[in-house]
mmCIF file of C-alpha atoms in Angstrom:
data_model
loop_
_atom_site.group_PDB
_atom_site.id
_atom_site.type_symbol
_atom_site.label_atom_id
_atom_site.label_comp_id
_atom_site.label_asym_id
_atom_site.label_seq_id
_atom_site.Cartn_x
_atom_site.Cartn_y
_atom_site.Cartn_z
ATOM 1 C CA MET A 1 0.080 -0.166 0.008
ATOM 2 C CA SER A 2 1.263 3.583 -1.167
ATOM 3 C CA ASP A 3 2.061 6.199 1.316
ATOM 4 C CA PRO A 4 -0.822 8.605 1.266
ATOM 5 C CA LEU A 5 -0.252 12.011 -0.527
ATOM 6 C CA LEU A 6 1.411 14.890 1.269
ATOM 7 C CA TYR A 7 0.459 18.645 0.466
ATOM 8 C CA GLN A 8 2.296 21.929 0.828
ATOM 9 C CA ARG A 9 1.480 25.606 0.153
ATOM 10 C CA ASP A 10 3.774 27.085 -2.479
ATOM 11 C CA PRO A 11 5.821 29.426 0.222
ATOM 12 C CA ASP A 12 5.946 32.530 -2.271
ATOM 13 C CA LEU A 13 2.050 32.783 -2.333
ATOM 14 C CA LEU A 14 0.731 36.105 -1.873
ATOM 15 C CA MET A 15 -2.926 37.506 -2.278
ATOM 16 C CA GLU A 16 -3.877 40.852 -4.492
ATOM 17 C CA TRP A 17 -7.151 42.237 -5.300
ATOM 18 C CA ALA A 18 -8.674 41.249 -9.079
ATOM 19 C CA SER A 19 -9.393 43.717 -11.233
ATOM 20 C CA ASP A 20 -12.670 42.870 -13.383
ATOM 21 C CA GLU A 21 -10.438 42.211 -16.452
ATOM 22 C CA GLU A 22 -8.072 39.828 -14.451
ATOM 23 C CA ASP A 23 -10.983 37.882 -13.253
ATOM 24 C CA PRO A 24 -14.308 38.479 -14.862
ATOM 25 C CA ALA A 25 -16.007 35.846 -12.928
ATOM 26 C CA GLY A 26 -16.281 37.861 -9.753
ATOM 27 C CA HIS A 27 -13.602 36.766 -7.566
ATOM 28 C CA PRO A 28 -12.430 39.118 -5.395
ATOM 29 C CA VAL A 29 -8.638 38.266 -4.967
ATOM 30 C CA LEU A 30 -5.876 36.464 -6.992
ATOM 31 C CA LEU A 31 -3.043 34.089 -5.692
ATOM 32 C CA VAL A 32 0.290 35.855 -6.894
ATOM 33 C CA ASP A 33 3.625 33.657 -6.848
ATOM 34 C CA ALA A 34 5.991 36.507 -5.583
ATOM 35 C CA ARG A 35 8.809 35.373 -7.153
ATOM 36 C CA SER A 36 7.494 34.297 -10.961
ATOM 37 C CA GLY A 37 4.718 37.146 -11.028
ATOM 38 C CA ARG A 38 1.977 34.428 -11.825
ATOM 39 C CA ARG A 39 -1.449 35.870 -11.274
ATOM 40 C CA CYS A 40 -3.765 32.606 -10.534
ATOM 41 C CA PRO A 41 -7.397 33.389 -9.945
ATOM 42 C CA TRP A 42 -8.800 30.545 -8.568
ATOM 43 C CA PRO A 43 -9.848 28.119 -11.111
ATOM 44 C CA GLY A 44 -12.975 26.211 -9.258
ATOM 45 C CA PRO A 45 -16.528 27.085 -8.145
ATOM 46 C CA SER A 46 -16.627 30.444 -6.868
ATOM 47 C CA GLY A 47 -17.911 28.814 -3.667
ATOM 48 C CA ASP A 48 -14.521 27.042 -3.215
ATOM 49 C CA LEU A 49 -12.320 30.395 -2.627
ATOM 50 C CA GLU A 50 -12.949 30.973 0.793
ATOM 51 C CA LEU A 51 -12.469 27.254 1.737
ATOM 52 C CA THR A 52 -9.515 27.430 -0.503
ATOM 53 C CA LEU A 53 -7.818 29.851 1.247
ATOM 54 C CA ARG A 54 -8.557 28.475 4.759
ATOM 55 C CA VAL A 55 -6.985 25.172 3.528
ATOM 56 C CA LEU A 56 -3.802 27.273 2.435
ATOM 57 C CA SER A 57 -3.583 28.787 5.394
ATOM 58 C CA ARG A 58 -3.202 25.308 6.908
ATOM 59 C CA LEU A 59 -0.462 23.924 4.892
ATOM 60 C CA GLY A 60 2.884 25.856 5.901
ATOM 61 C CA ALA A 61 4.191 22.214 6.511
ATOM 62 C CA PRO A 62 3.667 18.977 4.113
ATOM 63 C CA THR A 63 0.362 17.210 5.138
ATOM 64 C CA THR A 64 -2.070 14.564 4.051
ATOM 65 C CA ALA A 65 -5.622 15.176 3.533
ATOM 66 C CA GLU A 66 -6.253 12.987 6.666
ATOM 67 C CA GLU A 67 -3.799 14.898 8.831
ATOM 68 C CA LEU A 68 -5.257 18.329 7.931
ATOM 69 C CA HIS A 69 -9.538 17.155 8.449
ATOM 70 C CA ARG A 70 -8.227 15.255 11.965
ATOM 71 C CA ARG A 71 -6.430 18.674 13.412
ATOM 72 C CA TRP A 72 -9.254 21.113 11.843
ATOM 73 C CA PRO A 73 -12.130 21.251 14.362
ATOM 74 C CA ASP A 74 -14.742 22.193 11.659
ATOM 75 C CA ALA A 75 -13.229 20.929 8.730
ATOM 76 C CA PRO A 76 -15.573 19.948 6.284
ATOM 77 C CA GLN A 77 -16.080 16.485 4.906
ATOM 78 C CA LEU A 78 -13.048 14.559 4.034
ATOM 79 C CA VAL A 79 -13.772 13.611 0.457
ATOM 80 C CA ARG A 80 -14.701 17.566 -0.200
ATOM 81 C CA LEU A 81 -11.240 18.546 1.344
ATOM 82 C CA GLN A 82 -9.314 16.129 -1.027
ATOM 83 C CA GLU A 83 -11.617 17.923 -3.534
ATOM 84 C CA VAL A 84 -10.081 21.067 -2.844
ATOM 85 C CA LEU A 85 -6.327 20.212 -2.288
ATOM 86 C CA GLU A 86 -6.711 18.382 -5.535
ATOM 87 C CA ALA A 87 -7.733 21.456 -7.574
ATOM 88 C CA ALA A 88 -5.088 23.721 -5.735
ATOM 89 C CA ALA A 89 -2.609 21.171 -6.993
ATOM 90 C CA ARG A 90 -3.794 21.470 -10.400
ATOM 91 C CA ALA A 91 -3.449 25.369 -10.366
ATOM 92 C CA GLY A 92 -0.061 24.973 -8.873
ATOM 93 C CA LEU A 93 -1.182 26.292 -5.625
ATOM 94 C CA VAL A 94 0.438 23.719 -3.493
ATOM 95 C CA THR A 95 2.933 21.231 -4.235
ATOM 96 C CA VAL A 96 2.621 17.240 -3.652
ATOM 97 C CA SER A 97 4.837 14.810 -2.496
ATOM 98 C CA ALA A 98 5.044 11.124 -1.110
ATOM 99 C CA ALA A 99 8.098 12.130 0.840
ATOM 100 C CA ARG A 100 7.745 13.838 4.445
ATOM 101 C CA ASP A 101 10.498 16.363 3.462
ATOM 102 C CA SER A 102 9.552 19.736 2.729
ATOM 103 C CA PRO A 103 10.149 20.748 -0.857
ATOM 104 C CA HIS A 104 10.078 24.080 0.219
ATOM 105 C CA ASP A 105 12.464 23.838 3.006
ATOM 106 C CA ARG A 106 15.183 26.477 2.907
ATOM 107 C CA PRO A 107 17.620 28.490 5.051
ATOM 108 C CA GLY A 108 17.122 32.027 5.414
ATOM 109 C CA GLY A 109 16.116 33.834 2.060
ATOM 110 C CA CYS A 110 13.598 36.469 1.728
ATOM 111 C CA SER A 111 10.147 36.674 2.607
ATOM 112 C CA PRO A 112 7.347 36.434 -0.264
ATOM 113 C CA HIS A 113 6.659 40.331 -0.129
ATOM 114 C CA GLN A 114 10.538 40.982 -0.354
ATOM 115 C CA SER A 115 10.467 38.805 -3.050
ATOM 116 C CA ALA A 116 7.655 40.369 -4.998
ATOM 117 C CA ALA A 117 9.355 43.902 -3.769
ATOM 118 C CA HIS A 118 12.759 42.694 -5.553
ATOM 119 C CA ARG A 119 10.396 41.103 -8.699
ATOM 120 C CA GLU A 120 9.049 44.630 -9.132
ATOM 121 C CA ALA A 121 12.347 46.214 -9.071
ATOM 122 C CA SER A 122 13.468 44.006 -12.274
ATOM 123 C CA MET A 123 10.827 45.634 -14.530
ATOM 124 C CA VAL A 124 11.878 48.004 -17.205
ATOM 125 C CA PRO A 125 10.929 51.416 -16.726
ATOM 126 C CA PRO A 126 8.324 52.855 -18.969
ATOM 127 C CA ASP A 127 9.283 55.016 -21.971
ATOM 128 C CA ILE A 128 9.943 58.091 -21.090
ATOM 129 C CA ASP A 129 7.974 60.113 -23.863
ATOM 130 C CA SER A 130 5.045 58.119 -22.151
ATOM 131 C CA LEU A 131 5.302 59.571 -18.519
ATOM 132 C CA PRO A 132 1.710 60.962 -17.110
ATOM 133 C CA GLY A 133 1.175 64.477 -16.606
ATOM 134 C CA THR A 134 3.517 67.047 -15.111
ATOM 135 C CA PRO A 135 6.223 65.735 -12.657
ATOM 136 C CA PRO A 136 6.457 66.429 -9.020
ATOM 137 C CA PRO A 137 8.637 69.342 -8.077
ATOM 138 C CA ALA A 138 11.970 68.568 -7.104
ATOM 139 C CA ARG A 139 12.245 71.407 -4.672
ATOM 140 C CA LEU A 140 10.469 71.069 -1.645
ATOM 141 C CA PRO A 141 8.207 74.213 -1.174
ATOM 142 C CA ALA A 142 9.201 76.115 1.910
ATOM 143 C CA PRO A 143 6.956 76.693 4.767
ATOM 144 C CA ALA A 144 4.654 79.975 4.663
ATOM 145 C CA THR A 145 6.085 81.425 7.688
ATOM 146 C CA PRO A 146 9.586 79.376 8.033
ATOM 147 C CA GLU A 147 10.739 80.291 11.783
ATOM 148 C CA THR A 148 14.437 80.736 10.714
ATOM 149 C CA VAL A 149 16.415 80.406 7.572
ATOM 150 C CA THR A 150 20.062 80.312 8.138
ATOM 151 C CA ARG A 151 21.980 80.917 4.749
ATOM 152 C CA LEU A 152 25.016 78.162 4.988
ATOM 153 C CA PRO A 153 28.411 79.873 4.204
ATOM 154 C CA ASP A 154 28.560 80.143 0.448
ATOM 155 C CA PRO A 155 31.366 79.642 -1.106
ATOM 156 C CA PRO A 156 31.873 77.533 1.801
ATOM 157 C CA ALA A 157 34.796 78.653 4.559
ATOM 158 C CA PRO A 158 37.780 77.119 4.221
ATOM 159 C CA ALA A 159 37.906 73.256 5.132
ATOM 160 C CA PRO A 160 40.323 70.478 4.943
ATOM 161 C CA THR A 161 40.355 67.975 2.154
ATOM 162 C CA HIS A 162 42.499 64.724 1.384
ATOM 163 C CA PRO A 163 43.527 62.898 -1.396
ATOM 164 C CA PHE A 164 40.527 60.527 -2.448
ATOM 165 C CA GLU A 165 42.750 57.142 -1.744
ATOM 166 C CA THR A 166 43.272 58.783 1.925
ATOM 167 C CA VAL A 167 39.450 59.437 2.464
ATOM 168 C CA LEU A 168 38.463 55.838 1.573
ATOM 169 C CA ALA A 169 41.085 54.210 3.658
ATOM 170 C CA GLN A 170 40.056 56.582 6.977
ATOM 171 C CA ARG A 171 36.491 55.739 6.527
ATOM 172 C CA ARG A 172 34.789 54.226 9.461
ATOM 173 C CA SER A 173 31.271 54.021 11.201
ATOM 174 C CA LEU A 174 32.198 55.864 14.406
ATOM 175 C CA ARG A 175 29.722 55.994 17.367
ATOM 176 C CA GLU A 176 31.708 57.756 19.849
ATOM 177 C CA PHE A 177 31.470 61.407 19.750
ATOM 178 C CA THR A 178 33.259 64.469 22.048
ATOM 179 C CA SER A 179 31.086 66.961 23.647
ATOM 180 C CA GLU A 180 32.040 69.402 21.248
ATOM 181 C CA PRO A 181 29.556 71.285 19.400
ATOM 182 C CA VAL A 182 29.844 70.459 15.611
ATOM 183 C CA PRO A 183 30.768 73.715 13.520
ATOM 184 C CA LEU A 184 28.217 75.201 11.615
ATOM 185 C CA HIS A 185 31.018 76.017 8.721
ATOM 186 C CA LEU A 186 31.832 71.839 8.888
ATOM 187 C CA LEU A 187 28.185 71.019 8.969
ATOM 188 C CA GLY A 188 27.465 73.583 5.916
ATOM 189 C CA THR A 189 30.581 71.967 3.670
ATOM 190 C CA LEU A 190 29.345 68.557 4.508
ATOM 191 C CA LEU A 191 25.857 69.192 3.060
ATOM 192 C CA GLY A 192 27.012 71.199 0.148
ATOM 193 C CA ARG A 193 29.896 68.927 -0.736
ATOM 194 C CA ALA A 194 27.323 65.779 -0.600
ATOM 195 C CA ALA A 195 23.744 67.069 -1.340
ATOM 196 C CA ARG A 196 23.858 70.254 -2.949
ATOM 197 C CA VAL A 197 22.265 71.026 -6.463
ATOM 198 C CA ARG A 198 24.623 71.512 -9.163
ATOM 199 C CA GLY A 199 22.534 72.268 -11.937
ATOM 200 C CA HIS A 200 19.459 70.946 -14.205
ATOM 201 C CA LEU A 201 19.505 68.246 -16.343
ATOM 202 C CA SER A 202 17.656 68.199 -19.702
ATOM 203 C CA PRO A 203 14.529 68.350 -20.631
ATOM 204 C CA LEU A 204 13.791 71.082 -17.993
ATOM 205 C CA GLU A 205 10.438 70.070 -17.492
ATOM 206 C CA HIS A 206 11.077 66.536 -16.203
ATOM 207 C CA GLN A 207 12.594 68.240 -13.155
ATOM 208 C CA GLN A 208 15.609 66.605 -13.205
ATOM 209 C CA THR A 209 18.749 67.817 -11.221
ATOM 210 C CA GLN A 210 22.254 66.814 -10.920
ATOM 211 C CA ARG A 211 24.328 66.500 -7.484
ATOM 212 C CA PRO A 212 27.000 64.632 -6.117
ATOM 213 C CA SER A 213 24.930 61.780 -5.064
ATOM 214 C CA PRO A 214 23.781 59.969 -8.012
ATOM 215 C CA SER A 215 19.922 59.077 -7.879
ATOM 216 C CA GLY A 216 17.519 57.204 -10.020
ATOM 217 C CA GLY A 217 16.751 59.480 -13.432
ATOM 218 C CA GLY A 218 18.068 62.519 -11.424
ATOM 219 C CA ARG A 219 14.890 62.155 -9.367
ATOM 220 C CA HIS A 220 16.320 62.748 -5.999
ATOM 221 C CA SER A 221 13.352 61.820 -3.731
ATOM 222 C CA LEU A 222 15.129 62.495 -0.792
ATOM 223 C CA GLU A 223 15.116 65.137 1.765
ATOM 224 C CA ILE A 224 17.730 65.878 4.654
ATOM 225 C CA TYR A 225 16.394 67.153 8.058
ATOM 226 C CA VAL A 226 19.028 68.144 10.373
ATOM 227 C CA LEU A 227 18.242 67.318 14.244
ATOM 228 C CA ALA A 228 20.963 69.868 15.370
ATOM 229 C CA ARG A 229 21.568 69.020 19.004
ATOM 230 C CA SER A 230 24.933 70.937 19.841
ATOM 231 C CA VAL A 231 25.721 72.728 16.700
ATOM 232 C CA ASP A 232 27.742 76.159 16.831
ATOM 233 C CA GLY A 233 26.054 78.743 15.561
ATOM 234 C CA LEU A 234 22.657 77.109 14.934
ATOM 235 C CA GLU A 235 19.641 76.736 17.461
ATOM 236 C CA PRO A 236 18.830 73.571 18.552
ATOM 237 C CA GLY A 237 15.989 71.953 16.845
ATOM 238 C CA VAL A 238 15.211 70.526 13.566
ATOM 239 C CA HIS A 239 16.138 72.372 10.057
ATOM 240 C CA HIS A 240 15.445 71.079 6.633
ATOM 241 C CA TYR A 241 18.176 71.475 4.318
ATOM 242 C CA ASP A 242 17.888 73.294 1.057
ATOM 243 C CA PRO A 243 20.030 72.090 -1.323
ATOM 244 C CA PHE A 244 19.138 74.430 -4.282
ATOM 245 C CA GLY A 245 19.463 77.295 -2.097
ATOM 246 C CA HIS A 246 22.305 76.007 0.043
ATOM 247 C CA THR A 247 19.980 76.899 3.802
ATOM 248 C CA LEU A 248 18.639 75.459 6.726
ATOM 249 C CA GLU A 249 15.074 75.941 7.341
ATOM 250 C CA ARG A 250 14.194 75.433 10.903
ATOM 251 C CA ARG A 251 11.332 73.392 11.502
ATOM 252 C CA GLY A 252 10.830 72.850 15.036
ATOM 253 C CA GLU A 253 12.606 73.164 18.315
ATOM 254 C CA TRP A 254 14.761 70.588 20.503
ATOM 255 C CA ASP A 255 11.956 69.318 22.599
ATOM 256 C CA ALA A 256 11.360 66.159 24.398
ATOM 257 C CA HIS A 257 9.378 64.854 21.443
ATOM 258 C CA LEU A 258 12.297 65.487 19.109
ATOM 259 C CA GLU A 259 14.683 63.983 21.679
ATOM 260 C CA GLU A 260 12.956 60.614 21.676
ATOM 261 C CA LEU A 261 12.713 60.903 18.265
ATOM 262 C CA VAL A 262 16.653 60.772 17.929
ATOM 263 C CA ASP A 263 16.924 58.173 20.909
ATOM 264 C CA ARG A 264 14.540 55.631 19.312
ATOM 265 C CA LEU A 265 15.902 56.058 15.537
ATOM 266 C CA VAL A 266 19.677 56.916 15.887
ATOM 267 C CA THR A 267 21.111 56.190 19.509
ATOM 268 C CA VAL A 268 19.488 52.908 20.491
ATOM 269 C CA PRO A 269 19.722 51.260 16.680
ATOM 270 C CA GLY A 270 23.038 52.819 16.766
ATOM 271 C CA ARG A 271 23.948 51.153 20.165
ATOM 272 C CA MET A 272 25.369 54.584 21.373
ATOM 273 C CA ASP A 273 25.983 55.686 24.682
ATOM 274 C CA GLN A 274 24.352 59.322 23.825
ATOM 275 C CA ALA A 275 22.764 61.039 21.262
ATOM 276 C CA PRO A 276 25.437 62.567 18.544
ATOM 277 C CA PRO A 277 25.571 66.419 18.391
ATOM 278 C CA VAL A 278 23.804 66.027 14.885
ATOM 279 C CA SER A 279 21.270 63.626 13.474
ATOM 280 C CA LEU A 280 20.206 63.213 10.121
ATOM 281 C CA TYR A 281 16.608 62.039 8.878
ATOM 282 C CA PHE A 282 16.579 61.139 5.442
ATOM 283 C CA ALA A 283 12.868 61.563 4.039
ATOM 284 C CA SER A 284 11.465 60.332 0.547
ATOM 285 C CA HIS A 285 8.975 62.112 -1.494
ATOM 286 C CA VAL A 286 8.312 59.060 -3.356
ATOM 287 C CA THR A 287 6.340 60.476 -6.122
ATOM 288 C CA ARG A 288 8.936 62.243 -7.503
ATOM 289 C CA THR A 289 10.719 58.476 -8.564
ATOM 290 C CA SER A 290 7.031 56.749 -9.075
ATOM 291 C CA TRP A 291 6.476 59.235 -11.552
ATOM 292 C CA LYS A 292 9.196 57.869 -13.768
ATOM 293 C CA TYR A 293 9.830 54.583 -12.472
ATOM 294 C CA GLY A 294 6.437 53.047 -11.347
ATOM 295 C CA GLY A 295 6.865 49.542 -10.080
ATOM 296 C CA MET A 296 10.955 49.959 -9.564
ATOM 297 C CA THR A 297 9.795 52.757 -7.252
ATOM 298 C CA LEU A 298 10.989 51.523 -3.878
ATOM 299 C CA SER A 299 14.109 49.789 -5.101
ATOM 300 C CA LEU A 300 15.334 52.566 -6.237
ATOM 301 C CA VAL A 301 14.506 54.955 -3.130
ATOM 302 C CA TYR A 302 16.698 52.291 -1.210
ATOM 303 C CA ARG A 303 19.676 52.420 -3.796
ATOM 304 C CA ASP A 304 19.264 56.218 -3.694
ATOM 305 C CA THR A 305 19.368 56.150 0.251
ATOM 306 C CA GLY A 306 22.462 53.988 0.031
ATOM 307 C CA CYS A 307 24.349 56.348 -2.503
ATOM 308 C CA LEU A 308 23.537 59.344 -0.284
ATOM 309 C CA MET A 309 24.695 57.820 3.089
ATOM 310 C CA GLN A 310 28.149 56.844 1.167
ATOM 311 C CA THR A 311 28.379 60.188 -0.320
ATOM 312 C CA LEU A 312 28.151 61.732 3.245
ATOM 313 C CA CYS A 313 30.299 59.112 5.131
ATOM 314 C CA LEU A 314 32.907 59.866 2.488
ATOM 315 C CA THR A 315 32.461 63.943 2.992
ATOM 316 C CA ALA A 316 32.512 63.459 6.914
ATOM 317 C CA ALA A 317 36.026 61.127 6.894
ATOM 318 C CA ASP A 318 37.534 64.222 4.663
ATOM 319 C CA LEU A 319 36.242 67.052 6.926
ATOM 320 C CA GLY A 320 37.337 65.033 10.051
ATOM 321 C CA LEU A 321 34.006 64.409 11.225
ATOM 322 C CA GLY A 322 32.638 61.163 12.546
ATOM 323 C CA ALA A 323 29.629 59.691 11.033
ATOM 324 C CA CYS A 324 27.406 56.397 11.332
ATOM 325 C CA PRO A 325 24.685 55.395 8.903
ATOM 326 C CA ILE A 326 21.875 53.968 10.975
ATOM 327 C CA GLY A 327 19.412 51.525 8.816
ATOM 328 C CA ALA A 328 16.412 51.623 11.681
ATOM 329 C CA LEU A 329 13.210 53.028 9.828
ATOM 330 C CA GLU A 330 10.092 54.016 10.894
ATOM 331 C CA ALA A 331 6.978 53.071 9.308
ATOM 332 C CA PRO A 332 4.303 55.071 9.367
ATOM 333 C CA VAL A 333 6.073 58.391 9.695
ATOM 334 C CA THR A 334 5.967 59.618 13.019
ATOM 335 C CA ALA A 335 8.197 62.676 13.167
ATOM 336 C CA PRO A 336 6.475 65.648 14.113
ATOM 337 C CA PHE A 337 7.964 68.033 11.471
ATOM 338 C CA LEU A 338 6.658 65.608 8.615
ATOM 339 C CA ALA A 339 2.848 65.848 9.984
ATOM 340 C CA GLY A 340 0.628 65.738 7.456
ATOM 341 C CA SER A 341 2.654 64.587 4.538
ATOM 342 C CA GLY A 342 0.671 61.496 4.366
ATOM 343 C CA SER A 343 1.842 58.328 2.495
ATOM 344 C CA GLU A 344 3.878 60.366 0.065
ATOM 345 C CA VAL A 345 6.591 60.610 2.508
ATOM 346 C CA MET A 346 8.876 57.743 3.877
ATOM 347 C CA HIS A 347 11.431 57.549 6.420
ATOM 348 C CA VAL A 348 14.170 55.477 4.972
ATOM 349 C CA GLY A 349 17.096 55.730 6.966
ATOM 350 C CA GLY A 350 19.307 58.162 9.376
ATOM 351 C CA MET A 351 22.881 59.102 10.192
ATOM 352 C CA ALA A 352 24.808 60.377 13.405
ATOM 353 C CA LEU A 353 27.654 62.857 13.186
ATOM 354 C CA GLY A 354 29.647 64.647 15.531
ATOM 355 C CA ALA A 355 33.517 65.544 16.383
ATOM 356 C CA PRO A 356 35.175 61.823 17.034
ATOM 357 C CA ALA A 357 36.202 60.868 20.329
ATOM 358 C CA GLY A 358 39.334 59.225 20.210
ATOM 359 C CA PRO A 359 41.219 57.378 17.771
ATOM 360 C CA ALA A 360 38.927 55.152 15.094
ATOM 361 C CA PRO A 361 39.006 51.469 16.058
ATOM 362 C CA ALA A 362 41.707 49.012 14.957
ATOM 363 C CA VAL A 363 41.167 47.197 11.735
ATOM 364 C CA VAL A 364 41.982 43.845 11.579
ATOM 365 C CA PRO A 365 43.110 42.643 8.082
ATOM 366 C CA HIS A 366 42.253 39.648 6.482
ATOM 367 C CA PRO A 367 44.239 36.266 7.626
ATOM 368 C CA GLY A 368 46.569 35.718 4.801
ATOM 369 C CA ALA A 369 46.560 39.146 3.807
ATOM 370 C CA HIS A 370 50.071 40.721 2.298
ATOM 371 C CA ASP A 371 51.556 44.099 1.209
ATOM 372 C CA GLU A 372 54.555 45.123 -0.476
ATOM 373 C CA GLY A 373 56.320 44.872 3.031
ATOM 374 C CA GLY A 374 55.248 41.335 3.776
ATOM 375 C CA PRO A 375 52.366 40.127 6.439
ATOM 376 C CA SER A 376 49.869 42.745 7.038
ATOM 377 C CA SER A 377 49.613 43.632 10.845
ATOM 378 C CA VAL A 378 46.693 45.225 13.009
ATOM 379 C CA THR A 379 46.768 48.979 12.132
ATOM 380 C CA ALA A 380 44.644 51.821 13.242
ATOM 381 C CA VAL A 381 43.315 54.075 10.965
#
């Protein structure tokens, strides 16, 4: 007598709402394979949809029809369960095997939602001549009545600079800072060198800008908010950096809410003993990118964030500042200075800045690494 068949749900299944064009029979959802993108309306009778979803929810591991029936207190008759399982197998929603080892057992990997986002990122962007309507503006409008506008040195005040090879060698993520305030001219030089708008790209109506850090299609969805706890010459609080005018626009005072935000998004996830003198909060106005790239938007925003963080880190190293990029995100956004922005704005990362406290941590070379002088040793840079 052969062993009973085992059924297991495809681990990459997601559900989406079906449109009338996709499912004229009126089923409310589609079952979508997150990796391949295959969209499957339920192929059986309409009344089977709810039962099928309930069955699929119980098939995370290889299970026989008898086991499913026995473990499910209000299960339908065994014959009915068997019919649903066989229909789901024909539709490719479950796998069927005779072995107890799961065909879907695999270490780690992405979740179905992450796989779906990656698949969207592989899409070909739309033709630029077919883009809809007017692009969102590249410059964030200033408040009707800004509290204070601080003009940063232009041209920047003299600041240190070093050969690029030296900057690359000295770049480290630093988490300990002195109590000294960050000089305003260094903060301004950092923002100017790493994020200032240098010009516009043709055609001008597409609102594409050229900046030190690359961005998909020149759309630059990221805005930088300076959470200044201790900056010499700048009032404590939150300030928006305008990369067009090279100014800091004050958006709020340093209060308990801002202190809690810095603690939650920078100090604690960065494993720091105290809040840094300066924290940067990166917010993406996603419609700037989605207007041009559609389903690729999230992936491009993340990549743009990485580019901006690296540009800021290298610039900080050149200026003798300590910097630590922070990957902690908040969703939905709770930052009080972004209140009312809605779902258009996403928090995509942060950064700690300050004067380094002591030398950088020692670097242990890879075992077996050699240079011209022989085996490498432990070095501090």
